[in-house]
PDB file of C-alpha atoms in Angstrom:
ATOM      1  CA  UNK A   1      98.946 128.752  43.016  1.00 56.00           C
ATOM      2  CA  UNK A   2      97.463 125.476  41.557  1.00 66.00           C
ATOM      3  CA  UNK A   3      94.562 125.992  39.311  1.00 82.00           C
ATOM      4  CA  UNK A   4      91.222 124.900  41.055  1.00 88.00           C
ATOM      5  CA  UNK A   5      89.193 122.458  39.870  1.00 95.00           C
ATOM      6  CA  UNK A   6      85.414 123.838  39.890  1.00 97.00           C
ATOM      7  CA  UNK A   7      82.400 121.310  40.715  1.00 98.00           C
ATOM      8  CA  UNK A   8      78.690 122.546  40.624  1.00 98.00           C
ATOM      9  CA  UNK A   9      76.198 121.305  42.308  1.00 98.00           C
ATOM     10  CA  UNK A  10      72.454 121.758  43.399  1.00 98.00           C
ATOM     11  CA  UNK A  11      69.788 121.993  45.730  1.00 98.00           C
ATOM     12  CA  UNK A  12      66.080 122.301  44.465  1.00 98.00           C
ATOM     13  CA  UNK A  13      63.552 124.180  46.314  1.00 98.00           C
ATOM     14  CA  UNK A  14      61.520 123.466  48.374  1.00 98.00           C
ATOM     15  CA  UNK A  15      64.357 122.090  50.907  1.00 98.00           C
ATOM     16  CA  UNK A  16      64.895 121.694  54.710  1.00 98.00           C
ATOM     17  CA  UNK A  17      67.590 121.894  56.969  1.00 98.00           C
ATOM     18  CA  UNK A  18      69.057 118.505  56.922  1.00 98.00           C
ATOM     19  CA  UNK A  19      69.033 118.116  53.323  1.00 98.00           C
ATOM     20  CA  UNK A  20      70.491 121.989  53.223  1.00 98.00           C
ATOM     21  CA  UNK A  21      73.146 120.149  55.762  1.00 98.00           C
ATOM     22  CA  UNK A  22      73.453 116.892  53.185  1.00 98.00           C
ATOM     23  CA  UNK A  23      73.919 118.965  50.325  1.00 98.00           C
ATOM     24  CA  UNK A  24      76.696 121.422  51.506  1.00 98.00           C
ATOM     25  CA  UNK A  25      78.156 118.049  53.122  1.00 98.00           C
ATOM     26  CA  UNK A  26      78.309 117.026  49.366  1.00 98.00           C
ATOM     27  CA  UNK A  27      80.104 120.187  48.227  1.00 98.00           C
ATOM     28  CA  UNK A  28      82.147 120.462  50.479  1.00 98.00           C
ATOM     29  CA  UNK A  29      83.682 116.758  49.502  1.00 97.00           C
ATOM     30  CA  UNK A  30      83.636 118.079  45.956  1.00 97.00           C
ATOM     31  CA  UNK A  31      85.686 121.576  47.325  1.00 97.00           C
ATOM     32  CA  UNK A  32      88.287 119.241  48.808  1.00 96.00           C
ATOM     33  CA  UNK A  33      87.828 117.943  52.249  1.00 95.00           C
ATOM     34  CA  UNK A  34      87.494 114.435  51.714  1.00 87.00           C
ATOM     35  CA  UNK A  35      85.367 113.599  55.247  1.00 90.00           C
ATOM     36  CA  UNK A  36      83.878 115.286  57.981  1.00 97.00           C
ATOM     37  CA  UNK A  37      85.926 115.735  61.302  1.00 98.00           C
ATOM     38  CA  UNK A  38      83.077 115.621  63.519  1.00 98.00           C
ATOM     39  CA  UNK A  39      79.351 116.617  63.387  1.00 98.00           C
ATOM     40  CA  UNK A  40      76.749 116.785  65.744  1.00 98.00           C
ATOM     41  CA  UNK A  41      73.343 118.687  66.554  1.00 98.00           C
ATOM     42  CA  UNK A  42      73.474 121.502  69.061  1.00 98.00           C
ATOM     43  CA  UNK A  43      70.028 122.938  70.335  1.00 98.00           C
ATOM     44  CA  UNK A  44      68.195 123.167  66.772  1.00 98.00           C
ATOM     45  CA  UNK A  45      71.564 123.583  64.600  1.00 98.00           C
ATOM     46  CA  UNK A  46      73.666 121.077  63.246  1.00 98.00           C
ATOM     47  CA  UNK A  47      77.360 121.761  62.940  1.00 98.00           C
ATOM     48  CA  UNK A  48      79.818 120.014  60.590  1.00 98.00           C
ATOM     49  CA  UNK A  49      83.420 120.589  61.231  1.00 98.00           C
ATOM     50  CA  UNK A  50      86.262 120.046  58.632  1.00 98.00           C
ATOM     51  CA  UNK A  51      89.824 119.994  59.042  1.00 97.00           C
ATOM     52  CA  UNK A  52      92.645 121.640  56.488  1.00 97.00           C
ATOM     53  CA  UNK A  53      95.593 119.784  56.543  1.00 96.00           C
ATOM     54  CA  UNK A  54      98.227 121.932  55.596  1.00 96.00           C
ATOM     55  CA  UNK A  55     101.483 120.029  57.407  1.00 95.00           C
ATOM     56  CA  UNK A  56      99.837 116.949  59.564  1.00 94.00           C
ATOM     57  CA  UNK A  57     103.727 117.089  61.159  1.00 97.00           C
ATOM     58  CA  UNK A  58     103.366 120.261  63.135  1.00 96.00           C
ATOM     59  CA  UNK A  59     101.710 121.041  66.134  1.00 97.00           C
ATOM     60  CA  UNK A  60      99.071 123.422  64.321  1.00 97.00           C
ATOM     61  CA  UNK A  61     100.093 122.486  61.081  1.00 97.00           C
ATOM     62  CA  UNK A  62      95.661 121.472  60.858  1.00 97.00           C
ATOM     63  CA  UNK A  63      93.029 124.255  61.232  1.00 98.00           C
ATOM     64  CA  UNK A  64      89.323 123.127  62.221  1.00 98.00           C
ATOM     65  CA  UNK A  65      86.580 124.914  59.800  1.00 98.00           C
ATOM     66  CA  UNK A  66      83.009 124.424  61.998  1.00 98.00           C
ATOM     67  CA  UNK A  67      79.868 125.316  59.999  1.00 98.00           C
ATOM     68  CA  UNK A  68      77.156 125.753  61.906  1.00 98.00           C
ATOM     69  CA  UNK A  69      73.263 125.467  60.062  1.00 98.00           C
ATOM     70  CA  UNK A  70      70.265 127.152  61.893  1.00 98.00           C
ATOM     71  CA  UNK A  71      66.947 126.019  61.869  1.00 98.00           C
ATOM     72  CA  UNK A  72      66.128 129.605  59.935  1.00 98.00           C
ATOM     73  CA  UNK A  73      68.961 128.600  57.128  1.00 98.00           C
ATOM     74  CA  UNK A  74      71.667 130.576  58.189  1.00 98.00           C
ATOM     75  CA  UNK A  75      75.046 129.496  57.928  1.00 98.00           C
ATOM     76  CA  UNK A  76      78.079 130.146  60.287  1.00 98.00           C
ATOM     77  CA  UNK A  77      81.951 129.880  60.217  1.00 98.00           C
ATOM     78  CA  UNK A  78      83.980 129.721  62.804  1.00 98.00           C
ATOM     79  CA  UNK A  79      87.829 128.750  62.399  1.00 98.00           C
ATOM     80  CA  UNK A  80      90.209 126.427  65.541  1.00 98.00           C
ATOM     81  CA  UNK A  81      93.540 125.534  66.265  1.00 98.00           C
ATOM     82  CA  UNK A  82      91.878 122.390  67.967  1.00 98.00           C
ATOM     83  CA  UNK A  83      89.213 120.639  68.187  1.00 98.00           C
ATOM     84  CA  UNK A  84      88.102 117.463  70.220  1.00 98.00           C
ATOM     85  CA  UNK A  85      85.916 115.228  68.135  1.00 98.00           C
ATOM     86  CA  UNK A  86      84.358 113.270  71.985  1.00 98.00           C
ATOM     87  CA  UNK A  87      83.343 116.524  73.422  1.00 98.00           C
ATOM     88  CA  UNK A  88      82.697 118.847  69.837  1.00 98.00           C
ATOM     89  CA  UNK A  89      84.904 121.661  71.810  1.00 98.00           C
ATOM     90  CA  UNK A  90      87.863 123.941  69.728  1.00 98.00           C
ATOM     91  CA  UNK A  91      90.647 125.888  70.778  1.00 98.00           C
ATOM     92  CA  UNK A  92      91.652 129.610  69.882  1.00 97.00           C
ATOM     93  CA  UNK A  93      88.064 130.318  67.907  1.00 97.00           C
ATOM     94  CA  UNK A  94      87.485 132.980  65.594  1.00 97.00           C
ATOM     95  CA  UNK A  95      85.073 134.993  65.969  1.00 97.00           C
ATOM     96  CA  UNK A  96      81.681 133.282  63.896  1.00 98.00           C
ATOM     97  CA  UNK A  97      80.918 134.504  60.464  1.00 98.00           C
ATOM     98  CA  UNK A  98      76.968 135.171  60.128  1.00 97.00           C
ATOM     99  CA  UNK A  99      76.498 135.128  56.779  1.00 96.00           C
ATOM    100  CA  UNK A 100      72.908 136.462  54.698  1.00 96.00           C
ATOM    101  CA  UNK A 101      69.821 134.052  55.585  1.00 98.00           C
ATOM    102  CA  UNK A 102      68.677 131.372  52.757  1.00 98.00           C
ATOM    103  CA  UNK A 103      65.592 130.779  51.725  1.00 98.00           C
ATOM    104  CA  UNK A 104      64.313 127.632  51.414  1.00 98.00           C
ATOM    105  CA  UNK A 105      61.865 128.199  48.557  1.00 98.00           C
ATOM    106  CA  UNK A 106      64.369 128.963  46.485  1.00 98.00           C
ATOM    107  CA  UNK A 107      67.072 126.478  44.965  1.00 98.00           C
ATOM    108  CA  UNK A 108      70.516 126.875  45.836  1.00 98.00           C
ATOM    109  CA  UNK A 109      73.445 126.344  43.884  1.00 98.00           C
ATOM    110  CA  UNK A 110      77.031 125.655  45.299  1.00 98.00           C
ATOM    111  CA  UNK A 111      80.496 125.912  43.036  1.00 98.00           C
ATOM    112  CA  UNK A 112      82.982 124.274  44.809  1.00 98.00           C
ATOM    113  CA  UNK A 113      86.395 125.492  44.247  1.00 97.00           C
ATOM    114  CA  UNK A 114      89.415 122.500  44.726  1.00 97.00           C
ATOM    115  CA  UNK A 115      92.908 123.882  44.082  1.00 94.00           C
ATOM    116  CA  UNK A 116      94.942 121.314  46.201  1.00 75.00           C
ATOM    117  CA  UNK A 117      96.168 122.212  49.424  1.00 84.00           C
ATOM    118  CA  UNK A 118      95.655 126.541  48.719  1.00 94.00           C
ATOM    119  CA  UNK A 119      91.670 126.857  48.375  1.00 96.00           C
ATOM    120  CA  UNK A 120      89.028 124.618  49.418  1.00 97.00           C
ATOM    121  CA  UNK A 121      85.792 126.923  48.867  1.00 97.00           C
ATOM    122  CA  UNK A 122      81.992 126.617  48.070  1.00 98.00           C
ATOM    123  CA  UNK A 123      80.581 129.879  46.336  1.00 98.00           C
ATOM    124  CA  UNK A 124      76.911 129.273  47.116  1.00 98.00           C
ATOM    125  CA  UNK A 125      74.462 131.832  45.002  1.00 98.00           C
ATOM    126  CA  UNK A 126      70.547 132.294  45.740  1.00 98.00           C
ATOM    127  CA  UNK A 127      69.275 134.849  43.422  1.00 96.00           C
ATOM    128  CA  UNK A 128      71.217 137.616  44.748  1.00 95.00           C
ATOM    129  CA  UNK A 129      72.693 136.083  47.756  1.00 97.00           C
ATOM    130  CA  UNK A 130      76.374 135.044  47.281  1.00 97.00           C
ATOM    131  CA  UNK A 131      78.361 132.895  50.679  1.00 98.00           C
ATOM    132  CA  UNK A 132      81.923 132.090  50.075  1.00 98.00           C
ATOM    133  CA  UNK A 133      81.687 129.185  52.255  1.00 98.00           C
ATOM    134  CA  UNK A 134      85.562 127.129  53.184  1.00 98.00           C
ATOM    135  CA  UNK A 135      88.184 127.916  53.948  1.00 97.00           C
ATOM    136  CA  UNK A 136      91.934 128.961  51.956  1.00 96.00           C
ATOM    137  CA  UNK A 137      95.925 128.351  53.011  1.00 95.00           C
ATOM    138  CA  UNK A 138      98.082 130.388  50.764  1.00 92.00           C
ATOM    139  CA  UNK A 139     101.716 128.328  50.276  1.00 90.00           C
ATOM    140  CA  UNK A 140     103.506 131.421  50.159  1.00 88.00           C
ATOM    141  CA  UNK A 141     103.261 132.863  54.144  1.00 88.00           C
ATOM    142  CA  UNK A 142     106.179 134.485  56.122  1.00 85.00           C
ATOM    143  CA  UNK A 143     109.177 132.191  56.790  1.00 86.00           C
ATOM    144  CA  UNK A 144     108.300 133.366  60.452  1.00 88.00           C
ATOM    145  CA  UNK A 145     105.007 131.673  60.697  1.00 91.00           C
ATOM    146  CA  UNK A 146     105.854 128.551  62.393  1.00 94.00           C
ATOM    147  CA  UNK A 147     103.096 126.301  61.878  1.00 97.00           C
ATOM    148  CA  UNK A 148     104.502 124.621  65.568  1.00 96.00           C
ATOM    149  CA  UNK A 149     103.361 128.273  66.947  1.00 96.00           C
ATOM    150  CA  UNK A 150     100.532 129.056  64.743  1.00 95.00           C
ATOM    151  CA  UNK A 151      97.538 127.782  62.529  1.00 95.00           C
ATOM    152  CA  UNK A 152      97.309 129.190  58.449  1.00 96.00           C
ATOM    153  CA  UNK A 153      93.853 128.937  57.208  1.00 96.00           C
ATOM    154  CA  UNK A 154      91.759 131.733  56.541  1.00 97.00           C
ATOM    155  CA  UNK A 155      87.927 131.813  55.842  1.00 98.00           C
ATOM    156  CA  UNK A 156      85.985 135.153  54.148  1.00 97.00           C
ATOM    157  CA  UNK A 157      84.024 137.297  56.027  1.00 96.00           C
ATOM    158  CA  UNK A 158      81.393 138.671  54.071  1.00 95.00           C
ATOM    159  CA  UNK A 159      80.265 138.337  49.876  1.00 94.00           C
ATOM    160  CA  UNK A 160      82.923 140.958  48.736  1.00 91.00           C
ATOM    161  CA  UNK A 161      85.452 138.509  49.683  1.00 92.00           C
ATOM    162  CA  UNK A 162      87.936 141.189  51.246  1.00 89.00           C
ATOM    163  CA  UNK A 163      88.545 140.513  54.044  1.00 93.00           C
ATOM    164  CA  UNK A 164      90.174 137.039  55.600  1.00 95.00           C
ATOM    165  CA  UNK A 165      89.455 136.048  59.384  1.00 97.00           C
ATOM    166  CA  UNK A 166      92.300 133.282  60.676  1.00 96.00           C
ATOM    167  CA  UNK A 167      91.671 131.477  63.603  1.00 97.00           C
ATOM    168  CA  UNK A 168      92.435 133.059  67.205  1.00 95.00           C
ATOM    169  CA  UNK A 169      96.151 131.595  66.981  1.00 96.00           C
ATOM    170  CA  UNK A 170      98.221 133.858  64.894  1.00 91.00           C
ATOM    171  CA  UNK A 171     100.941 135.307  64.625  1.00 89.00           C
ATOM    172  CA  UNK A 172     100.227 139.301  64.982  1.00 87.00           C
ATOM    173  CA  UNK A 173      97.314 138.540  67.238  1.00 83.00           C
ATOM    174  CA  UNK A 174      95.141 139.847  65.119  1.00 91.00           C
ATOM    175  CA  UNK A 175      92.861 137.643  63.210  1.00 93.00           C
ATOM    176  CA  UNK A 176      91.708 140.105  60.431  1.00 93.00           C
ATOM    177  CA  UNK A 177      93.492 140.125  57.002  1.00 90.00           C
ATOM    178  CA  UNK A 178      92.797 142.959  54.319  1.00 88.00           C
ATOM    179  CA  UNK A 179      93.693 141.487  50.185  1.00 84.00           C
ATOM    180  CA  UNK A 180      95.728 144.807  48.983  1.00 76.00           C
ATOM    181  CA  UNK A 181      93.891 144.858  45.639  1.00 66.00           C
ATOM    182  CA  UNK A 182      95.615 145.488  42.193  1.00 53.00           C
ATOM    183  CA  UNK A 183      93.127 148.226  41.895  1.00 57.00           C
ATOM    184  CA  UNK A 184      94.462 150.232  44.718  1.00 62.00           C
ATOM    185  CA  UNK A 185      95.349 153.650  44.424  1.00 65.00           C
ATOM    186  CA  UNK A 186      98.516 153.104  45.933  1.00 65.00           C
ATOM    187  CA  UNK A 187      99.730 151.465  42.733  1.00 64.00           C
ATOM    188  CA  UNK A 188      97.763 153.580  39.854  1.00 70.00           C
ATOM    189  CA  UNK A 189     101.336 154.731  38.578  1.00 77.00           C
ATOM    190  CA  UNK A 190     104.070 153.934  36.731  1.00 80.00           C
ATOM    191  CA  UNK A 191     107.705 153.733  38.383  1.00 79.00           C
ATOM    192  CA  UNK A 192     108.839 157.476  37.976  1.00 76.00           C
ATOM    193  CA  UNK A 193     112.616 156.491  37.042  1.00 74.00           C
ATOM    194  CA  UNK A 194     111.989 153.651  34.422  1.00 83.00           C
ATOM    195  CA  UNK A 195     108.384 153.996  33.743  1.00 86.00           C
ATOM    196  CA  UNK A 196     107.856 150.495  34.483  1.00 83.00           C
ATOM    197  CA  UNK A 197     105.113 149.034  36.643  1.00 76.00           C
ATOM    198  CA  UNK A 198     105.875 146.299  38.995  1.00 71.00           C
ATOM    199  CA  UNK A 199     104.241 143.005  39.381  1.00 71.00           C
ATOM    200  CA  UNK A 200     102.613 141.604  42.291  1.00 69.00           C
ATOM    201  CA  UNK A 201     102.846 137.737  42.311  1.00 69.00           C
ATOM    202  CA  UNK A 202      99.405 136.868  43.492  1.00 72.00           C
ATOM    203  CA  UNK A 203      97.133 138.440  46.483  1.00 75.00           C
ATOM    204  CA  UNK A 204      98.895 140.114  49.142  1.00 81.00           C
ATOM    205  CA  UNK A 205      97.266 140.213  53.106  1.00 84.00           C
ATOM    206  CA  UNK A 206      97.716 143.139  55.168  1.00 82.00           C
ATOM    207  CA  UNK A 207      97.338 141.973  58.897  1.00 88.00           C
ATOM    208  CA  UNK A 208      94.577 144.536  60.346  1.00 89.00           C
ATOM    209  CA  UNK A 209      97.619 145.037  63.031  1.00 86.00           C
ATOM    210  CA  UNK A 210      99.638 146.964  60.895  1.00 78.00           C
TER     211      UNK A 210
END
């Protein structure tokens, strides 16, 4: 895994919904996607939608990140295999990601997270409120996941950041992805025969499938 870059920016208090909008628009830039796919206002929310290129050759080689920003400052991820630009429609949604409402008399402050083509992420803090906002595309991923078949891109689902939602196209039909942990009790031994512990090259996912 490349090492990410780490960017940290701002917003000051009091603030309002379009410059909430301008300045995730700016972190987000900063976390890696160089432009916005589409955006547009629907009802009172505005919605910016990214893409992650992870192999522009293939079919669903690109998943579609939309971020949708309430009037009441909550933001919402969603994750597509598609998405159409003219009529600000997706393919093969997740299911949205609701994440814990801002305030807007309170400053915000957004660490954006660029490690090439693996993690494009904003951690956005206020006081006690923490959003993992982005999205990430692990290289490593089954030689079986044909990105002609399916999309790889994953977004977090809540602050503890364990649990990974893909988009509706996947490969076990399942969208929900579990990070086995070092810490889990599963591996608080040594190897009986050589007393040795093994090593686990990065984060593993365990599709919710089994």
């Amino acid at each position: 895994m490349a090492v990410a870059t780490r960017t940290i920016s701002s917003l000051s208090a009091p603030f309002t919904q379009a410059q909430l909008s301008t300045a995730l628009q700016a972190a987000f830039v900063n976390a890696g996607f160089t432009s916005l796919f589409d955006s547009f206002t629907s009802g009172t929310d505005l919605v910016l939608v990214y893409a992650f290129v992870v192999d522009g050759a293939k079919t669903f080689g690109t998943t579609y990140l939309r971020v949708r920003i309430t009037n009441t400052f909550i933001i919402n991820q969603a994750l597509y295999s598609t998405w159409n630009a003219t009529t600000h429609t997706g393919g093969n949604s997740s299911t949205e990601v609701a994440y814990s409402t801002l305030v807007s008399t309170t400053s915000v402050t957004f660490n954006a997270l660029n490690a090439s083509g693996e993690v494009r992420l904003i951690l956005a803090t206020q006081g006690a409120l923490f959003l993992p906002l982005g999205m990430i595309a692990p290289i490593n991923r089954r030689s079986s996941w044909d990105l002609k078949d399916w999309n790889w891109g994953h977004i977090f689902i809540s602050s503890t950041m364990l649990i990974l939602r893909s988009s509706g196209l996947n490969q076990y039909s399942n969208a929900e992805n579990d990070i086995a942990l070092a810490g889990s009790t599963r591996l608080a031994t040594a190897n009986v025969q050589d007393n040795e512990r093994d090593i686990l090259s990065g984060l593993i996912l365990l599709n919710q499938s089994n």
